mmCIF file of C-alpha atoms and ligand atoms in Angstrom:
data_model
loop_
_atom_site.group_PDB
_atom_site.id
_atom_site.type_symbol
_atom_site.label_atom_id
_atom_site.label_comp_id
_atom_site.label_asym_id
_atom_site.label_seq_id
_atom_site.Cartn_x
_atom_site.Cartn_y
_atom_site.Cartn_z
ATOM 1 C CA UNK I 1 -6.957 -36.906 20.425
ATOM 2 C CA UNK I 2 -9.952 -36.597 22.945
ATOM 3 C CA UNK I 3 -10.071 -33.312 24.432
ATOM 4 C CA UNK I 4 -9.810 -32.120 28.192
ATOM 5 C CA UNK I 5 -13.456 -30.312 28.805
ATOM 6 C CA UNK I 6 -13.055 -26.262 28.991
ATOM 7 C CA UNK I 7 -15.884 -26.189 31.142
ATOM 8 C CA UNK I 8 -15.884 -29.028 33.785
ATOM 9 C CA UNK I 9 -14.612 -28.899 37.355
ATOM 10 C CA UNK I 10 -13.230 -32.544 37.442
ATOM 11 C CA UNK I 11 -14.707 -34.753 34.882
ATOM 12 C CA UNK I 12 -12.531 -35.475 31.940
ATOM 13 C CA UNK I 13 -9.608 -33.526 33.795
ATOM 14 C CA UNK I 14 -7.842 -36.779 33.475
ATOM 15 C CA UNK I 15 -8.557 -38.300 29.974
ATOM 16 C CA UNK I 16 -7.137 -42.127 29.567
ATOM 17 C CA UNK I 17 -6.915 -42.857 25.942
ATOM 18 C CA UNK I 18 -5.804 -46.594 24.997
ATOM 19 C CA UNK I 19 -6.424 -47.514 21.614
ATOM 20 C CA UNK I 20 -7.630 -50.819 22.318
ATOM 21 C CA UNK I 21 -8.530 -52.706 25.808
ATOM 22 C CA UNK I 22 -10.743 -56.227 26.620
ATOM 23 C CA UNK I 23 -12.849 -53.194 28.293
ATOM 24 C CA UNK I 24 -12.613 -49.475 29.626
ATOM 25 C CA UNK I 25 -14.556 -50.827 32.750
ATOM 26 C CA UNK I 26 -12.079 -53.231 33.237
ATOM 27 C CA UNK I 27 -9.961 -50.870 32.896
ATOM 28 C CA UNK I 28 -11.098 -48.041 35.304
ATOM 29 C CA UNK I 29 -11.722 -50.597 37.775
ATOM 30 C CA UNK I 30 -7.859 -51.458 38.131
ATOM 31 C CA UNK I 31 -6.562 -48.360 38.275
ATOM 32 C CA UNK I 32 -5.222 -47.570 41.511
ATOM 33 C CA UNK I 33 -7.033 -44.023 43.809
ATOM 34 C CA UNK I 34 -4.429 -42.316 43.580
ATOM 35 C CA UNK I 35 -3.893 -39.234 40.965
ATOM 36 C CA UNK I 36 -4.812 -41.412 38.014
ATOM 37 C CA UNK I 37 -7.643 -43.649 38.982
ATOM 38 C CA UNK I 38 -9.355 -40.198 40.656
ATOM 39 C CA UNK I 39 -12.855 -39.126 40.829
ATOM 40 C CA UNK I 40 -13.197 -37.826 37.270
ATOM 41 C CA UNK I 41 -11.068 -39.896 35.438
ATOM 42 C CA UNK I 42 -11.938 -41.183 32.026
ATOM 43 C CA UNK I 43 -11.015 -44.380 30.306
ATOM 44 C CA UNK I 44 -11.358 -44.119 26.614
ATOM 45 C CA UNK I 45 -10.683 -46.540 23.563
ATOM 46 C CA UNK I 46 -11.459 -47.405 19.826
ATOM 47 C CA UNK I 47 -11.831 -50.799 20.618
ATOM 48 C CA UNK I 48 -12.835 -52.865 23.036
ATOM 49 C CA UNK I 49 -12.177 -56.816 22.506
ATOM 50 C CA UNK I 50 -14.733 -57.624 25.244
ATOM 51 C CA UNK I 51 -16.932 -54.861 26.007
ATOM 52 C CA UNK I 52 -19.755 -55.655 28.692
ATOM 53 C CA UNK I 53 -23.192 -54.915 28.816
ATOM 54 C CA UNK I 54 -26.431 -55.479 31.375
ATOM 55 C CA UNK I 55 -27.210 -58.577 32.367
ATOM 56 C CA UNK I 56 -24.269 -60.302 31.213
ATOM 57 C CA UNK I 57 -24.356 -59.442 27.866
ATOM 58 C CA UNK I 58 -21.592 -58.455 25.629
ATOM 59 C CA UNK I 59 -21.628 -55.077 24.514
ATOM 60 C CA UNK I 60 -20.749 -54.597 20.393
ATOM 61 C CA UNK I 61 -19.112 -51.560 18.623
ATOM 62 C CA UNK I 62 -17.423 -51.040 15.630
ATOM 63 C CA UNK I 63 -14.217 -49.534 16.176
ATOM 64 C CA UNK I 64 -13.574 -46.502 15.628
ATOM 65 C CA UNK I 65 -16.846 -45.212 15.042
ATOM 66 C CA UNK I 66 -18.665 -44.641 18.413
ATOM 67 C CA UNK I 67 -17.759 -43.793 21.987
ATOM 68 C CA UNK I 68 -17.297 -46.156 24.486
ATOM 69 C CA UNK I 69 -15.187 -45.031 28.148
ATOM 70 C CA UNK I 70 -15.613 -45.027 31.270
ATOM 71 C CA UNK I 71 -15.893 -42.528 34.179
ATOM 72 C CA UNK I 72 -14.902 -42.803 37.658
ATOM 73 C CA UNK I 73 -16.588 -41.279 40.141
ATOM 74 C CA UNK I 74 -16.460 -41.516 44.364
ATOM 75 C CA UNK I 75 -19.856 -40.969 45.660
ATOM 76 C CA UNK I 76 -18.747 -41.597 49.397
ATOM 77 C CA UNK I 77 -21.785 -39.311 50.688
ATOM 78 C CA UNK I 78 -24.214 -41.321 48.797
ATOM 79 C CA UNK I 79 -25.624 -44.571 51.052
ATOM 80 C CA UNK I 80 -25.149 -47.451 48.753
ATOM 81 C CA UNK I 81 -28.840 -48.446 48.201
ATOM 82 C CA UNK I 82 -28.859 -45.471 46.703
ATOM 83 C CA UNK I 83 -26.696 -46.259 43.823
ATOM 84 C CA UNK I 84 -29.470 -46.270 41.823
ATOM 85 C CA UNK I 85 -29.589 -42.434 41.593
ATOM 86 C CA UNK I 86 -26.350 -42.319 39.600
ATOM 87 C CA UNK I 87 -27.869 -44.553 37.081
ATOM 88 C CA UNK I 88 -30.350 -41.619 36.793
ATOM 89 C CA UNK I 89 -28.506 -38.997 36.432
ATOM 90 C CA UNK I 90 -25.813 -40.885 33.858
ATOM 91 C CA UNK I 91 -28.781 -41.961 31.639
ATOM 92 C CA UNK I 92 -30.361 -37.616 31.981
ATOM 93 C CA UNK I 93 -26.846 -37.043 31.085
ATOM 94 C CA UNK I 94 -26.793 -38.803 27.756
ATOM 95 C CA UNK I 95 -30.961 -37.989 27.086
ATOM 96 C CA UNK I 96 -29.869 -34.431 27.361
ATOM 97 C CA UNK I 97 -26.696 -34.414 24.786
ATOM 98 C CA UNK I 98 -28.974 -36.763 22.338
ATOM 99 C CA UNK I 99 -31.572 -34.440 21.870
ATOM 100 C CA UNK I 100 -29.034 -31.333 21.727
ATOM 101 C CA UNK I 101 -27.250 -32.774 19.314
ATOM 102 C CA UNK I 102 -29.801 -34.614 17.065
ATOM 103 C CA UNK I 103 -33.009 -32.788 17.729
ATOM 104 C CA UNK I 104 -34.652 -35.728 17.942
ATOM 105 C CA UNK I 105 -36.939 -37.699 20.034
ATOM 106 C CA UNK I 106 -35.517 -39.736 22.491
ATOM 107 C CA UNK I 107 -36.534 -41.601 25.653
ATOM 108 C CA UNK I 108 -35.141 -43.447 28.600
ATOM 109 C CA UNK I 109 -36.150 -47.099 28.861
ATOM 110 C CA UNK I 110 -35.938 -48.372 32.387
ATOM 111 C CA UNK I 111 -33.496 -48.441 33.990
ATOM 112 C CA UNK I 112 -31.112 -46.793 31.468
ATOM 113 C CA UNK I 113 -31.350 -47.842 28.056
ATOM 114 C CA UNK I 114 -31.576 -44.967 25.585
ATOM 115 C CA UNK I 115 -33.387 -45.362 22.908
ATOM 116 C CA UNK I 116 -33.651 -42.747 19.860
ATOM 117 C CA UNK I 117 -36.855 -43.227 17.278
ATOM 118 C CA UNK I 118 -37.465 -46.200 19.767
ATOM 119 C CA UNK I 119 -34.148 -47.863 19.057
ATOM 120 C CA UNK I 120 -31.294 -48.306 21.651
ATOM 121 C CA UNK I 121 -28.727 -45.695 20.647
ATOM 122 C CA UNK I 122 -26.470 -45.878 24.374
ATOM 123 C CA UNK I 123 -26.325 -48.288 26.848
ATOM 124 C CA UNK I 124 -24.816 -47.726 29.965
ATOM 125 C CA UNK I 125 -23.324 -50.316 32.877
ATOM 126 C CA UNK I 126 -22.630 -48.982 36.479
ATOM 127 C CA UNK I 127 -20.326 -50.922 38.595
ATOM 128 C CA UNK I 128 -18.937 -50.396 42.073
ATOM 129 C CA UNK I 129 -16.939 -50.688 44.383
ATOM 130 C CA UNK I 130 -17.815 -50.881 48.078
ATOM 131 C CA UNK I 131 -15.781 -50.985 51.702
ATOM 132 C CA UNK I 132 -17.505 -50.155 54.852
ATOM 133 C CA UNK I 133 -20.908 -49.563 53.913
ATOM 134 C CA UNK I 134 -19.608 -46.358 51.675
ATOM 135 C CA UNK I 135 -18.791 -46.364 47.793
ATOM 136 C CA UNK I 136 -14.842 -46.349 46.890
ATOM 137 C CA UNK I 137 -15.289 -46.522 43.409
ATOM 138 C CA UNK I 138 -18.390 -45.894 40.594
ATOM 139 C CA UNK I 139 -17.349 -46.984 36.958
ATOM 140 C CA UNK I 140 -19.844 -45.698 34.841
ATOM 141 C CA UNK I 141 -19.501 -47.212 31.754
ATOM 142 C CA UNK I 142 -21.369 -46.098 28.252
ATOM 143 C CA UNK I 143 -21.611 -46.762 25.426
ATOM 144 C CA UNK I 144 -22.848 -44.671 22.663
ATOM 145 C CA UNK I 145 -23.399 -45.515 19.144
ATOM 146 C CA UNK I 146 -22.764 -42.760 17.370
ATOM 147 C CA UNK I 147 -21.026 -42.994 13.422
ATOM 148 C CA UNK I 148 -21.966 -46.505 12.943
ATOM 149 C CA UNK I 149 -24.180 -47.246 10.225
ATOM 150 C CA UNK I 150 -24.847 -51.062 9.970
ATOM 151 C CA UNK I 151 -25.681 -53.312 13.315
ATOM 152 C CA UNK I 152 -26.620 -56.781 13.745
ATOM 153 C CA UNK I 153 -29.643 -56.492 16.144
ATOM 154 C CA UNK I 154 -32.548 -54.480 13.956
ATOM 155 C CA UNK I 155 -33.321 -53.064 17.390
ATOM 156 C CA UNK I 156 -30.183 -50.807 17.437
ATOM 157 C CA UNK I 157 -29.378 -47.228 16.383
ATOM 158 C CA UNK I 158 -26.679 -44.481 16.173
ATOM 159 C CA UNK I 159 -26.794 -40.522 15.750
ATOM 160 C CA UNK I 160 -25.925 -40.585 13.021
ATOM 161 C CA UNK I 161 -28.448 -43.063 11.362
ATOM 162 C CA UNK I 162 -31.237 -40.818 12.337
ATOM 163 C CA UNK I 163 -29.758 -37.467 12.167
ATOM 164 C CA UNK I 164 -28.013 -38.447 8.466
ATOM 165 C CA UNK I 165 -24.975 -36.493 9.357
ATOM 166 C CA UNK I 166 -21.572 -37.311 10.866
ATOM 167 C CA UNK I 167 -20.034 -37.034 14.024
ATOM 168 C CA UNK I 168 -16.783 -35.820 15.367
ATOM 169 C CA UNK I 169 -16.547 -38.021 18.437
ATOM 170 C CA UNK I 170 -13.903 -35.834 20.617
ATOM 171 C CA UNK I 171 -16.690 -33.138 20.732
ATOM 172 C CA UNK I 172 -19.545 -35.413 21.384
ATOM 173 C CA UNK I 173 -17.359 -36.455 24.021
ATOM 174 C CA UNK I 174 -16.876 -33.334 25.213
ATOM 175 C CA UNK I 175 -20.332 -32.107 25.561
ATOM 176 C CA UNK I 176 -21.554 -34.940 27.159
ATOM 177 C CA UNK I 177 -18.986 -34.836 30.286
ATOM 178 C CA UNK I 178 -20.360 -31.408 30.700
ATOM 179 C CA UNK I 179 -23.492 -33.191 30.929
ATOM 180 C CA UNK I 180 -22.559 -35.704 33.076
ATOM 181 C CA UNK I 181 -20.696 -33.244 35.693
ATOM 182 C CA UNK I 182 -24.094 -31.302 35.837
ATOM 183 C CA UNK I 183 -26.099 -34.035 36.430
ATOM 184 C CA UNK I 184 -23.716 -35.576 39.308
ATOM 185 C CA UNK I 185 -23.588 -32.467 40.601
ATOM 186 C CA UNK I 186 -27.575 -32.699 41.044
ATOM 187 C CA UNK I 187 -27.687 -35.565 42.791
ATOM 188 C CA UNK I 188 -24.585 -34.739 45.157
ATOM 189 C CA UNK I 189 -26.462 -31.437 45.783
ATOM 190 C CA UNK I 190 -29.477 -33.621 46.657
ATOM 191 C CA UNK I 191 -31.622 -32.439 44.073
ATOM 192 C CA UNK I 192 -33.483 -35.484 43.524
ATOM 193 C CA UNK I 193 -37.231 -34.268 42.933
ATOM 194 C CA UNK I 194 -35.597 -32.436 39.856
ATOM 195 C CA UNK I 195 -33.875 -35.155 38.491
ATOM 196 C CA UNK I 196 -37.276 -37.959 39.636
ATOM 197 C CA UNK I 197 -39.078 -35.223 37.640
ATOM 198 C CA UNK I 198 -37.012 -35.183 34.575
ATOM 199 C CA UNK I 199 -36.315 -39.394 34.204
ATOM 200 C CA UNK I 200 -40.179 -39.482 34.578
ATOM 201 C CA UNK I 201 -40.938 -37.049 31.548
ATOM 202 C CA UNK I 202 -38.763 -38.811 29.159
ATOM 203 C CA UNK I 203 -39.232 -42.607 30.492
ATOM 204 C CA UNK I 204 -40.098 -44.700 27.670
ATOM 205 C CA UNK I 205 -44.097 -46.169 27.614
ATOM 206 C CA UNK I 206 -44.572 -44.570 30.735
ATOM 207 C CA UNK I 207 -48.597 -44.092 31.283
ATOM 208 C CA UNK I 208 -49.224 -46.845 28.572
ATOM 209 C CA UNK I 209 -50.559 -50.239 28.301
ATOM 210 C CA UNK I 210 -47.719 -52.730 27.938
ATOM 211 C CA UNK I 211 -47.137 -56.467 28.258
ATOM 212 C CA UNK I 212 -44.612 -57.339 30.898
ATOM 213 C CA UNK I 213 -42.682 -61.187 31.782
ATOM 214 C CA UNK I 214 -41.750 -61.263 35.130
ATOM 215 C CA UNK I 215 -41.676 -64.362 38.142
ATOM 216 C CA UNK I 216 -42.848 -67.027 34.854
ATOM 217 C CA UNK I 217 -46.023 -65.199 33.603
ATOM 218 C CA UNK I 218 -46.958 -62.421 31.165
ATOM 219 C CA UNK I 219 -49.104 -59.836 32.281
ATOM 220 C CA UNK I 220 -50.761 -56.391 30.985
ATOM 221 C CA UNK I 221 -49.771 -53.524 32.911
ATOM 222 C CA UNK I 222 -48.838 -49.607 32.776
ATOM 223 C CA UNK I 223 -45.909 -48.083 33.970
ATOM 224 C CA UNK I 224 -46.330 -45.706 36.199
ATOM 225 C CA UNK I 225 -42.783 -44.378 37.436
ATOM 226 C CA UNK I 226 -40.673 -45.490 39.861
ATOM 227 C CA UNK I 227 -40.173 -46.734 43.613
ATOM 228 C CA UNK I 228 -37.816 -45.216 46.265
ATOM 229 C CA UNK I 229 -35.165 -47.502 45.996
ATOM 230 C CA UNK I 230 -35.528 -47.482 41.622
ATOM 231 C CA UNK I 231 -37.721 -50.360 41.215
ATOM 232 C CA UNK I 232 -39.884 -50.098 37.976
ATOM 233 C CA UNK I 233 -43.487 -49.570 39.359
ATOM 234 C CA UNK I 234 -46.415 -51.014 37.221
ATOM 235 C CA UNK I 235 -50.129 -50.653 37.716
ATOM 236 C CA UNK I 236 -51.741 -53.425 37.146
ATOM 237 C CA UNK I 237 -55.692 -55.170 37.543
ATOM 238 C CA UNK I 238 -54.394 -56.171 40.792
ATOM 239 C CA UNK I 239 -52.988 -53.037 41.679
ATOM 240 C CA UNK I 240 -49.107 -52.107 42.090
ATOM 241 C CA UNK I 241 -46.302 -54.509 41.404
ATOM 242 C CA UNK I 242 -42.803 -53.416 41.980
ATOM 243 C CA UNK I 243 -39.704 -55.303 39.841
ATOM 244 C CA UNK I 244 -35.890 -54.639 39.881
ATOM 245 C CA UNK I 245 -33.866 -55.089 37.305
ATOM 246 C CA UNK I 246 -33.284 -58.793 36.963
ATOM 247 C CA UNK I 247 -36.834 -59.657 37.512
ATOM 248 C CA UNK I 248 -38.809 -58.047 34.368
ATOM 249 C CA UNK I 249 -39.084 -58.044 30.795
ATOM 250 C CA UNK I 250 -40.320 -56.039 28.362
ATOM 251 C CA UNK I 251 -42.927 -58.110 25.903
ATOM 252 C CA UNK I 252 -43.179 -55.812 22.335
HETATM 253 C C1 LIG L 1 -25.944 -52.295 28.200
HETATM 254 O O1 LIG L 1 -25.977 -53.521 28.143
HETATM 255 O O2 LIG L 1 -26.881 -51.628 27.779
HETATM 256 C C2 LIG L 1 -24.760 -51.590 28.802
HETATM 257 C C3 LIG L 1 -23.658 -51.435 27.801
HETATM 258 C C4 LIG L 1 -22.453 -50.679 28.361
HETATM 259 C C5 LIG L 1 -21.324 -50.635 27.364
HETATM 260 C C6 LIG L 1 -20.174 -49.790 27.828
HETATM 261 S S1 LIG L 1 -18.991 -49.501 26.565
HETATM 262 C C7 LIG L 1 -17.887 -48.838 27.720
HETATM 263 C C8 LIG L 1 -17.999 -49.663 28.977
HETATM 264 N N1 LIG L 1 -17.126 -50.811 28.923
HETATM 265 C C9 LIG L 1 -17.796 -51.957 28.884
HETATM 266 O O3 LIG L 1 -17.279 -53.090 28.817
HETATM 267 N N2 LIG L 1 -19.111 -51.721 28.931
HETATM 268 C C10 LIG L 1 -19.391 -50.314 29.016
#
């Protein structure tokens, strides 16, 4: 059903289709290193029962109708604080098959959301494995709403809502492993000003005025990039604040 990428080196060599599973990053994560559970590897599925998102959330999708897998990759000659580069290059990945295949504008909303016409259209949920100080095991897991037309939360999307056209998932599949081998291959070949330089020119209300919740207390602030170990940086009347992940919310 899903098809092998022509024009990969290793990514989606090794395609795992299950027609239904609690979760592909479940999953990837149990598969065994050897052959099957290799760098490269995808997990596929219609359905998931109990698909995960950030921050403890659960991740929703109408089977059949979108993509949701995971991919396997073994960054051992990345150092571990810098796991946050993958997250990078996975959310480029999916910014650059959006806009190829939908023309439209689309953005990166920090870390990784991505958000087409300002609505989340992908979300995507890293998890690894560690031993020794070095990476076994990245599951990058995404999900991308693609041929779904109604959703609960007003704040989400699909291609096809915006482009008014249907998709054949297999080859949106297909083009964006491409993507995502190029992209890894970036930051393995430790091209990281090119790929800072691209996240910055598509991150979402970057170099506006926003309101922020972080540490109990809204506050006005601009986002101005980000630090060296991915922290959101915001410039602020009291100058620079720096936030990870769990610490900050966006106030609309
Ligand atoms: C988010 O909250 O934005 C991240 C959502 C990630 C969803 C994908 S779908 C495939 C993979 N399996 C999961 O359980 N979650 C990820």
């Amino acid at each position: 059903m899903y098809k092998i990428p022509a024009k990969t080196l290793f990514i989606g060599k090794n395609i795992i289709y299950v027609p239904e599973c609690h979760s592909t990053n479940d999953v990837a994560s149990q598969l065994n290193s050897s052959l099957i559970g290799s760098e490269g590897t995808v997990v596929i599925t219609d359905s998931q029962l109990a698909g995960r998102g950030q921050k403890n959330n659960q991740w929703l999708s109408e089977p059949g109708k979108n993509l949701t897998f995971s991919l396997i990759l073994v960054p051992s000659f990345l150092n571990i604080q810098d796991q946050f580069k993958l997250t990078i290059a996975s959310s480029l990945a999916v910014y650059d098959s959006i806009t190829h295949l939908t023309l439209s504008h689309c953005h990166i909303k920090w870390p990784n959301d991505i958000l087409l016409h300002g609505k989340k259209v992908c979300g995507i949920l890293l998890e690894s494995s560690i031993s020794g100080g070095r990476f076994l095991k990245v599951i990058v897991g995404i999900g991308l709403n693609i041929n779904q037309q109604n959703f609960t939360l007003p704040s989400a999307t699909s291609l096809s809502l915006v482009s008014k056209k249907q998709f054949e998932l297999p080859e949106v599949l297909e083009f964006l492993l491409e993507k995502l081998e190029v992209r890894y291959l970036q930051v393995k070949q430790q091209q990281w000003k090119s790929l800072l330089n691209d996240y910055l020119c598509v991150l979402w209300q970057r170099d506006e005025r926003q309101r922020f919740f972080a540490h109990g207390m809204e506050f006005g602030g601009i986002i101005r990039g980000i630090d060296p170990i991915g922290q959101l940086q915001i410039e602020t009347d009291e100058g620079y604040r720096y936030f990870n992940t769990k610490e900050i919310e966006y106030r609309m």
